[in-house]
Amino acid sequence: MTRRPLAMCALALLAACAEAPDLTAIEASIAPGTPGLGAKRISASLAETPYGQAIAAATLDNPALGRANAAIRLSLAEKRAADAAFKPDLSVGIGGETRLVRSSADSTLSPFVRVSQLVYDGGAALADQTAAQARVFESRAGRIETGSSAALSAVEAHQELLSRQKLMALAQDNLRALRDIAAHIDERTARGAGSTTDRLTAESRLADAETRLADAQGNLDRAKAGYARIFGAVPASLPAARPAPALHDRDDENLRLSPRLRAIEARLRAAESDLIAAQARTNPSVELGATGRRASGGGGDLGLDLSLNYSLDTRGQRAAAIDAAQARLDGIRSERDELVRDIREALTFVRSDQRTGDARVAAARAAVASNKATVAAASEQFGIGRRSLLDLLDAQRDYVRAQEVLISAEKARFLTDYAVLALTGDILDVFSIDIAGVSP
């Protein structure tokens, strides 16, 4: 008769345990072979080139990756702490006791050993453990995102320096061309065939070209500083940049595999577990303990105890904790929804840039060829007096601007393909960057 109430009580306690969220899908999303962790969705032949090796080395040396590894260590430590709730707790100490018997006092000191084991807490410890595991997954997904951003930054810094070198060479060529024109004008003026207006116009354009050269030099110096910040040093000659391999256009899958989305999905599971843990703490907790101490007579004393603790929450702290956990969960859900929209929009923009980028580069190249021919024709006709100096200078200016547009268009088109790889984490696999092999 006495066993039935105890069994019913045990069943009631077990039934009251909350079920923690399932992390199987989250774990699978950051398993080896997923984007950023050795996926084979696209070719990794770039990793064998000097360009790919430089990008990989710069990525692995990025301090941001060190912070991501530190975040993983932190989450693993918190996971160990959460797992400890299921282990027995062993403590030792010394207890003092004073007894007053009539007019005499008797004091004793006795060492003791206590072992306690959590038996039931409504599922709070299990939920804490699940939340800690979810945060481990979040930190690992965050490392993929960090590594992808670091790789893209290296690609951008390399391409920025290449573009600035081209613009510097263009500014130098433009200055030489205008100096040749100015020298030709001076010769004509000395022969009495030129005019003061032509000479002043040429000097004005020459001064503008010198200013543009100074600007180009300043921009090149900044690009070198940015390159050195990421790569460590600027080599005498940069390795030739290689275009990114194409990624399939199944953007629903690309969206799902985004490391940012994988990270926030893990954070969402952690927040759900935190809410479950907060709710579970409104249930009673049961702990089994055993205490052994040395008796005053020199013998041993062993006591077993089973304690049930239940807080009436008269201060309202547990209710407030539930409300706070629910609010955090709602906020993360909204953040997840916003992130989905942001990534989908980014993928749409990138696909649009890919479609229009080729057309823009082709148009810019055609403009360069056309303006080059115009400069040649204007120079020839100026020499025989059929075109004015202003026509020649305007043609040279348009030619320079067309080349600047082409350099900008080629840079943007080049980076677009790497941007989409960074959104999915595949950029790490393209360069065979093993961030999982870096000890956290």
Coordinates of C-alpha atoms in Angstrom, one line a residue:
M1 CA 0.0 0.0 0.0
T2 CA 2.9 2.4 0.7
R3 CA 4.6 1.7 -2.6
R4 CA 1.6 2.8 -4.8
P5 CA 1.7 6.5 -3.6
L6 CA 5.4 6.6 -4.0
A7 CA 5.2 5.1 -7.5
M8 CA 2.4 7.5 -8.5
C9 CA 4.5 10.4 -7.2
A10 CA 7.5 9.3 -9.2
L11 CA 5.4 8.9 -12.4
A12 CA 3.9 12.4 -11.8
L13 CA 7.4 13.8 -11.4
L14 CA 8.7 12.2 -14.6
A15 CA 5.6 13.3 -16.5
A16 CA 6.2 16.8 -15.4
C17 CA 9.7 16.9 -17.0
A18 CA 9.7 19.2 -20.0
E19 CA 11.0 18.0 -23.3
A20 CA 14.0 19.8 -24.7
P21 CA 14.2 20.9 -28.4
D22 CA 15.6 18.5 -30.9
L23 CA 19.0 19.6 -32.2
T24 CA 19.5 17.0 -34.8
A25 CA 18.8 19.3 -37.8
I26 CA 21.1 22.0 -36.3
E27 CA 23.9 19.5 -35.8
A28 CA 23.5 18.2 -39.3
S29 CA 23.7 21.7 -40.8
I30 CA 27.3 22.2 -39.4
A31 CA 28.5 18.7 -39.9
P32 CA 31.7 18.0 -41.9
G33 CA 30.9 18.2 -45.6
T34 CA 28.5 21.1 -45.3
P35 CA 29.4 24.5 -46.9
G36 CA 32.4 26.0 -45.1
L37 CA 33.4 22.6 -43.8
G38 CA 34.7 20.7 -46.8
A39 CA 31.6 20.7 -49.0
K40 CA 32.2 19.5 -52.6
R41 CA 29.5 21.6 -54.3
I42 CA 32.1 23.5 -56.4
S43 CA 35.7 23.1 -57.6
A44 CA 38.5 23.7 -55.2
S45 CA 41.2 24.0 -57.9
L46 CA 41.9 27.6 -56.9
A47 CA 43.4 26.4 -53.6
E48 CA 46.5 25.1 -55.6
T49 CA 47.2 28.5 -57.2
P50 CA 49.5 31.1 -55.6
Y51 CA 46.4 33.4 -55.4
G52 CA 44.4 30.8 -53.5
Q53 CA 47.3 30.0 -51.2
A54 CA 47.7 33.7 -50.3
I55 CA 44.0 34.1 -49.6
A56 CA 43.9 30.9 -47.5
A57 CA 46.9 32.0 -45.4
A58 CA 45.5 35.5 -44.8
T59 CA 42.2 34.1 -43.8
L60 CA 43.6 31.7 -41.2
D61 CA 45.8 34.5 -39.9
N62 CA 42.9 36.9 -39.4
P63 CA 42.4 37.8 -35.7
A64 CA 38.6 37.6 -36.2
L65 CA 39.0 33.8 -36.6
G66 CA 40.9 33.8 -33.3
R67 CA 37.9 35.5 -31.6
A68 CA 35.6 32.9 -33.2
N69 CA 37.7 30.1 -31.8
A70 CA 37.6 31.7 -28.4
A71 CA 33.8 31.8 -28.6
I72 CA 33.8 28.1 -29.3
R73 CA 36.0 27.5 -26.2
L74 CA 33.6 29.5 -24.1
S75 CA 30.6 27.6 -25.4
L76 CA 32.3 24.3 -24.7
A77 CA 33.2 25.3 -21.2
E78 CA 29.6 26.3 -20.6
K79 CA 28.5 23.0 -22.0
R80 CA 30.7 21.2 -19.5
A81 CA 29.2 23.2 -16.7
A82 CA 25.7 22.3 -17.8
D83 CA 26.6 18.6 -18.1
A84 CA 27.9 18.7 -14.5
A85 CA 24.3 19.0 -13.2
F86 CA 23.8 15.3 -13.8
K87 CA 26.9 14.3 -11.9
P88 CA 27.2 13.7 -8.1
D89 CA 28.5 16.6 -6.0
L90 CA 31.2 15.6 -3.5
S91 CA 32.2 18.0 -0.7
V92 CA 34.3 17.8 2.4
G93 CA 34.4 20.0 5.5
I94 CA 34.6 20.3 9.2
G95 CA 31.6 20.8 11.4
G96 CA 31.7 22.4 14.9
E97 CA 29.1 21.8 17.6
T98 CA 28.8 23.1 21.2
R99 CA 26.4 21.5 23.7
L100 CA 25.4 23.2 26.9
V101 CA 24.5 20.8 29.6
R102 CA 23.4 22.6 32.8
S103 CA 26.5 24.7 33.7
S104 CA 29.0 22.9 31.5
A105 CA 29.7 23.2 27.8
D106 CA 31.0 20.5 25.5
S107 CA 32.5 21.5 22.1
T108 CA 33.5 19.1 19.3
L109 CA 34.9 19.4 15.8
S110 CA 34.3 16.6 13.4
P111 CA 35.2 16.3 9.7
F112 CA 32.5 15.2 7.2
V113 CA 32.1 14.1 3.7
R114 CA 28.9 14.7 1.7
V115 CA 27.7 13.3 -1.6
S116 CA 24.6 14.6 -3.2
Q117 CA 22.8 13.7 -6.5
L118 CA 20.1 15.6 -8.3
V119 CA 17.2 13.3 -8.8
Y120 CA 14.5 15.6 -10.3
D121 CA 14.2 19.2 -11.2
G122 CA 11.4 19.2 -13.7
G123 CA 13.7 19.1 -16.7
A124 CA 15.6 22.3 -16.0
A125 CA 19.0 20.8 -16.0
L126 CA 18.3 18.9 -19.3
A127 CA 17.0 22.1 -20.8
D128 CA 20.2 24.0 -19.7
Q129 CA 22.3 21.2 -21.2
T130 CA 20.4 21.5 -24.5
A131 CA 20.7 25.2 -24.5
A132 CA 24.5 24.9 -23.9
Q133 CA 24.8 22.4 -26.7
A134 CA 22.9 24.7 -29.1
R135 CA 25.2 27.5 -28.2
V136 CA 28.2 25.3 -29.1
F137 CA 26.5 24.7 -32.5
E138 CA 25.9 28.5 -32.8
S139 CA 29.5 29.3 -32.1
R140 CA 30.7 26.8 -34.8
A141 CA 28.3 28.2 -37.3
G142 CA 29.5 31.7 -36.3
R143 CA 33.1 30.6 -37.0
I144 CA 32.0 29.6 -40.6
E145 CA 30.5 33.1 -41.0
T146 CA 33.6 34.7 -39.6
G147 CA 35.9 32.7 -41.8
S148 CA 33.8 33.4 -44.9
S149 CA 33.9 37.2 -44.1
A150 CA 37.6 37.0 -43.5
A151 CA 38.2 35.2 -46.9
L152 CA 36.0 37.7 -48.7
S153 CA 37.9 40.6 -47.1
A154 CA 41.2 39.1 -48.3
V155 CA 39.8 38.8 -51.8
E156 CA 38.5 42.4 -51.7
A157 CA 41.8 43.7 -50.4
H158 CA 43.7 41.9 -53.1
Q159 CA 41.4 43.2 -55.8
E160 CA 41.4 46.7 -54.4
L161 CA 45.2 46.9 -54.6
L162 CA 45.1 45.5 -58.2
S163 CA 42.5 48.1 -59.2
R164 CA 44.4 50.9 -57.5
Q165 CA 47.6 49.9 -59.3
K166 CA 45.7 50.0 -62.6
L167 CA 44.3 53.5 -61.8
M168 CA 47.8 54.7 -60.8
A169 CA 49.2 53.5 -64.1
L170 CA 46.3 55.1 -65.9
A171 CA 47.0 58.4 -64.2
Q172 CA 50.6 58.2 -65.1
D173 CA 49.8 57.5 -68.7
N174 CA 47.3 60.3 -68.8
L175 CA 49.9 62.8 -67.4
R176 CA 52.5 61.7 -70.0
A177 CA 50.0 62.1 -72.8
L178 CA 49.0 65.6 -71.6
R179 CA 52.6 66.6 -71.2
D180 CA 53.2 65.5 -74.8
I181 CA 50.3 67.6 -75.9
A182 CA 51.5 70.6 -73.8
A183 CA 55.0 70.2 -75.3
H184 CA 53.5 70.2 -78.8
I185 CA 51.5 73.4 -78.0
D186 CA 54.7 75.1 -76.7
E187 CA 56.5 74.2 -80.0
R188 CA 53.6 75.6 -82.0
T189 CA 53.5 78.7 -79.9
A190 CA 57.3 79.2 -80.3
R191 CA 56.8 79.0 -84.1
G192 CA 54.0 81.5 -83.9
A193 CA 51.3 79.0 -84.9
G194 CA 49.8 78.5 -81.5
S195 CA 47.7 80.7 -79.3
T196 CA 48.0 81.8 -75.7
T197 CA 44.5 80.3 -75.1
D198 CA 45.7 76.9 -76.3
R199 CA 48.7 77.0 -74.0
L200 CA 46.7 78.0 -70.9
T201 CA 44.1 75.3 -71.7
A202 CA 46.8 72.7 -71.9
E203 CA 48.4 73.9 -68.7
S204 CA 45.0 73.7 -66.9
R205 CA 44.4 70.1 -68.1
L206 CA 48.0 69.2 -67.1
A207 CA 47.5 70.6 -63.6
D208 CA 44.3 68.6 -63.3
A209 CA 46.2 65.5 -64.4
E210 CA 48.9 66.1 -61.8
T211 CA 46.2 66.4 -59.1
R212 CA 44.6 63.1 -60.3
L213 CA 48.0 61.4 -60.1
A214 CA 48.5 62.6 -56.6
D215 CA 45.0 61.3 -55.7
A216 CA 45.8 58.0 -57.3
Q217 CA 49.0 57.7 -55.4
G218 CA 47.2 58.4 -52.1
N219 CA 44.5 55.8 -52.9
L220 CA 47.2 53.3 -53.9
D221 CA 49.0 53.9 -50.5
R222 CA 45.8 53.3 -48.7
A223 CA 45.1 50.1 -50.7
K224 CA 48.6 48.9 -49.8
A225 CA 48.0 49.6 -46.1
G226 CA 44.7 47.6 -46.3
Y227 CA 46.5 44.8 -48.1
A228 CA 49.3 44.7 -45.5
R229 CA 46.8 44.7 -42.7
I230 CA 45.3 41.4 -44.0
F231 CA 48.2 39.7 -45.7
G232 CA 51.0 41.0 -43.6
A233 CA 53.1 42.5 -46.3
V234 CA 52.8 43.7 -49.9
P235 CA 54.9 41.5 -52.3
A236 CA 56.9 42.9 -55.1
S237 CA 54.4 41.4 -57.5
L238 CA 50.9 40.3 -56.6
P239 CA 49.7 36.9 -57.6
A240 CA 47.3 36.9 -60.5
A241 CA 43.7 37.0 -59.3
R242 CA 41.5 34.1 -60.3
P243 CA 37.8 34.4 -60.9
A244 CA 35.5 32.5 -58.6
P245 CA 33.8 29.3 -59.8
A246 CA 30.1 29.5 -60.5
L247 CA 27.7 28.5 -57.7
H248 CA 24.4 27.0 -58.8
D249 CA 21.3 29.2 -58.7
R250 CA 19.2 27.1 -56.3
D251 CA 19.0 30.1 -53.9
D252 CA 16.4 28.5 -51.6
E253 CA 19.1 25.9 -50.8
N254 CA 21.8 28.6 -50.7
L255 CA 19.6 30.6 -48.2
R256 CA 19.1 27.6 -45.9
L257 CA 22.9 26.9 -45.9
S258 CA 23.9 30.5 -45.1
P259 CA 26.2 30.3 -42.0
R260 CA 24.4 33.3 -40.6
L261 CA 21.1 31.5 -40.8
R262 CA 22.6 28.3 -39.4
A263 CA 23.9 30.3 -36.4
I264 CA 20.7 32.0 -35.6
E265 CA 18.7 28.8 -35.9
A266 CA 21.0 27.3 -33.3
R267 CA 20.5 30.5 -31.1
L268 CA 16.8 30.1 -31.5
R269 CA 17.0 26.5 -30.2
A270 CA 19.1 27.8 -27.3
A271 CA 16.5 30.4 -26.5
E272 CA 13.7 27.8 -26.6
S273 CA 15.7 25.7 -24.2
D274 CA 16.2 28.6 -21.9
L275 CA 12.4 29.2 -21.8
I276 CA 11.8 25.5 -21.0
A277 CA 14.4 25.7 -18.2
A278 CA 12.8 28.8 -16.7
Q279 CA 9.4 27.1 -16.7
A280 CA 10.8 23.9 -15.3
R281 CA 12.2 25.8 -12.3
T282 CA 8.7 26.4 -11.1
N283 CA 8.5 22.7 -10.3
P284 CA 9.9 21.1 -7.1
S285 CA 13.4 19.7 -7.1
V286 CA 14.4 16.4 -5.5
E287 CA 18.0 15.7 -4.3
L288 CA 19.4 12.5 -2.7
G289 CA 22.3 12.9 -0.3
A290 CA 24.6 11.0 2.0
T291 CA 26.7 12.5 4.7
G292 CA 29.4 10.7 6.7
R293 CA 31.0 12.3 9.7
R294 CA 33.3 11.2 12.5
A295 CA 31.4 10.8 15.8
S296 CA 32.6 12.4 19.0
G297 CA 33.4 9.0 20.4
G298 CA 35.8 8.2 17.5
G299 CA 33.4 6.1 15.5
G300 CA 31.7 6.8 12.2
D301 CA 28.3 8.3 11.5
L302 CA 26.5 7.9 8.1
G303 CA 23.3 9.7 7.3
L304 CA 21.1 9.4 4.2
D305 CA 18.6 12.1 3.2
L306 CA 16.1 12.9 0.5
S307 CA 15.2 16.5 0.2
L308 CA 12.4 18.1 -1.8
N309 CA 12.6 21.8 -2.4
Y310 CA 9.8 23.9 -3.8
S311 CA 9.8 27.7 -4.0
L312 CA 6.6 29.6 -3.7
D313 CA 8.2 32.4 -5.7
T314 CA 6.9 35.0 -3.3
R315 CA 9.3 37.5 -4.9
G316 CA 8.2 36.8 -8.4
Q317 CA 11.7 36.2 -9.6
R318 CA 10.9 32.9 -11.4
A319 CA 7.8 34.3 -13.1
A320 CA 10.0 37.3 -14.2
A321 CA 12.6 34.9 -15.5
I322 CA 10.0 33.1 -17.6
D323 CA 8.7 36.4 -19.1
A324 CA 12.3 37.5 -19.9
A325 CA 13.1 34.1 -21.6
Q326 CA 9.9 34.4 -23.6
A327 CA 10.8 38.0 -24.7
R328 CA 14.3 36.9 -25.7
L329 CA 12.8 34.0 -27.7
D330 CA 10.3 36.3 -29.5
G331 CA 13.1 38.8 -30.3
I332 CA 15.3 36.0 -31.8
R333 CA 12.4 34.8 -33.9
S334 CA 11.9 38.3 -35.3
E335 CA 15.6 38.6 -35.9
R336 CA 15.6 35.2 -37.7
D337 CA 12.7 36.4 -39.9
E338 CA 14.5 39.6 -40.7
L339 CA 17.7 37.8 -41.5
V340 CA 15.9 35.5 -43.9
R341 CA 14.6 38.6 -45.7
D342 CA 18.1 40.2 -45.7
I343 CA 19.9 37.2 -47.1
R344 CA 17.2 36.6 -49.7
E345 CA 17.5 40.2 -50.8
A346 CA 21.3 40.0 -50.9
L347 CA 21.1 36.9 -53.1
T348 CA 18.7 38.7 -55.4
F349 CA 21.0 41.7 -55.6
V350 CA 24.0 39.5 -56.3
R351 CA 22.2 37.5 -59.0
S352 CA 21.1 40.8 -60.6
D353 CA 24.7 42.1 -60.4
Q354 CA 25.9 38.9 -62.1
R355 CA 23.5 39.3 -64.9
T356 CA 24.1 43.0 -65.5
G357 CA 27.8 42.9 -64.6
D358 CA 28.9 41.1 -67.8
A359 CA 26.9 43.6 -69.9
R360 CA 28.4 46.5 -68.0
V361 CA 32.0 45.2 -68.5
A362 CA 31.3 44.6 -72.2
A363 CA 29.9 48.1 -72.7
A364 CA 32.8 49.7 -70.8
R365 CA 35.3 47.8 -73.0
A366 CA 33.5 49.0 -76.1
A367 CA 33.6 52.6 -74.7
V368 CA 37.3 52.3 -74.1
A369 CA 38.0 51.1 -77.6
S370 CA 35.8 53.8 -79.1
N371 CA 37.4 56.6 -77.1
K372 CA 40.8 55.3 -77.9
A373 CA 40.0 55.6 -81.6
T374 CA 38.6 59.0 -81.0
V375 CA 41.8 60.2 -79.4
A376 CA 43.9 58.9 -82.2
A377 CA 41.6 60.6 -84.8
A378 CA 41.5 63.8 -82.9
S379 CA 45.3 63.9 -82.5
E380 CA 45.8 63.3 -86.2
Q381 CA 43.2 65.9 -87.2
F382 CA 44.6 68.4 -84.7
G383 CA 48.0 68.0 -86.3
I384 CA 46.6 69.1 -89.7
G385 CA 44.4 71.9 -88.2
R386 CA 41.0 70.2 -88.7
R387 CA 40.3 69.8 -84.9
S388 CA 40.8 72.2 -82.1
L389 CA 43.0 71.7 -79.0
L390 CA 39.9 71.5 -76.9
D391 CA 38.5 68.7 -79.0
L392 CA 41.8 66.7 -78.5
L393 CA 41.8 67.4 -74.7
D394 CA 38.2 66.4 -74.4
A395 CA 38.8 63.2 -76.3
Q396 CA 41.7 62.4 -74.0
R397 CA 39.6 63.1 -70.9
D398 CA 36.8 60.9 -72.1
Y399 CA 39.3 58.1 -72.9
V400 CA 40.6 58.3 -69.3
R401 CA 37.2 58.3 -67.8
A402 CA 36.1 55.3 -69.9
Q403 CA 39.2 53.3 -68.7
E404 CA 38.3 54.2 -65.1
V405 CA 34.7 53.0 -65.6
L406 CA 36.1 49.7 -67.1
I407 CA 38.5 49.2 -64.1
S408 CA 35.6 49.7 -61.7
A409 CA 33.2 47.5 -63.7
E410 CA 35.7 44.6 -63.8
K411 CA 36.4 44.9 -60.1
A412 CA 32.7 44.8 -59.2
R413 CA 32.0 41.9 -61.5
F414 CA 35.0 40.0 -60.1
L415 CA 33.9 40.5 -56.5
T416 CA 30.2 39.6 -57.2
D417 CA 30.9 35.9 -57.7
Y418 CA 33.0 35.8 -54.5
A419 CA 30.2 37.6 -52.6
V420 CA 27.7 34.9 -53.3
L421 CA 30.2 32.3 -52.1
A422 CA 30.7 34.2 -48.9
L423 CA 26.9 34.2 -48.3
T424 CA 26.8 30.4 -48.3
G425 CA 30.2 29.7 -46.8
D426 CA 31.4 27.9 -50.0
I427 CA 34.2 30.5 -50.3
L428 CA 36.1 28.6 -47.6
D429 CA 35.8 25.3 -49.6
V430 CA 36.9 27.1 -52.8
F431 CA 40.2 27.9 -51.2
S432 CA 40.3 24.7 -49.1
I433 CA 40.4 26.7 -45.9
D434 CA 40.1 24.2 -43.0
I435 CA 38.8 26.3 -40.2
A436 CA 37.7 23.2 -38.3
G437 CA 41.3 22.1 -38.3
V438 CA 42.3 25.2 -36.3
S439 CA 42.3 24.4 -32.6
P440 CA 39.7 26.4 -30.8

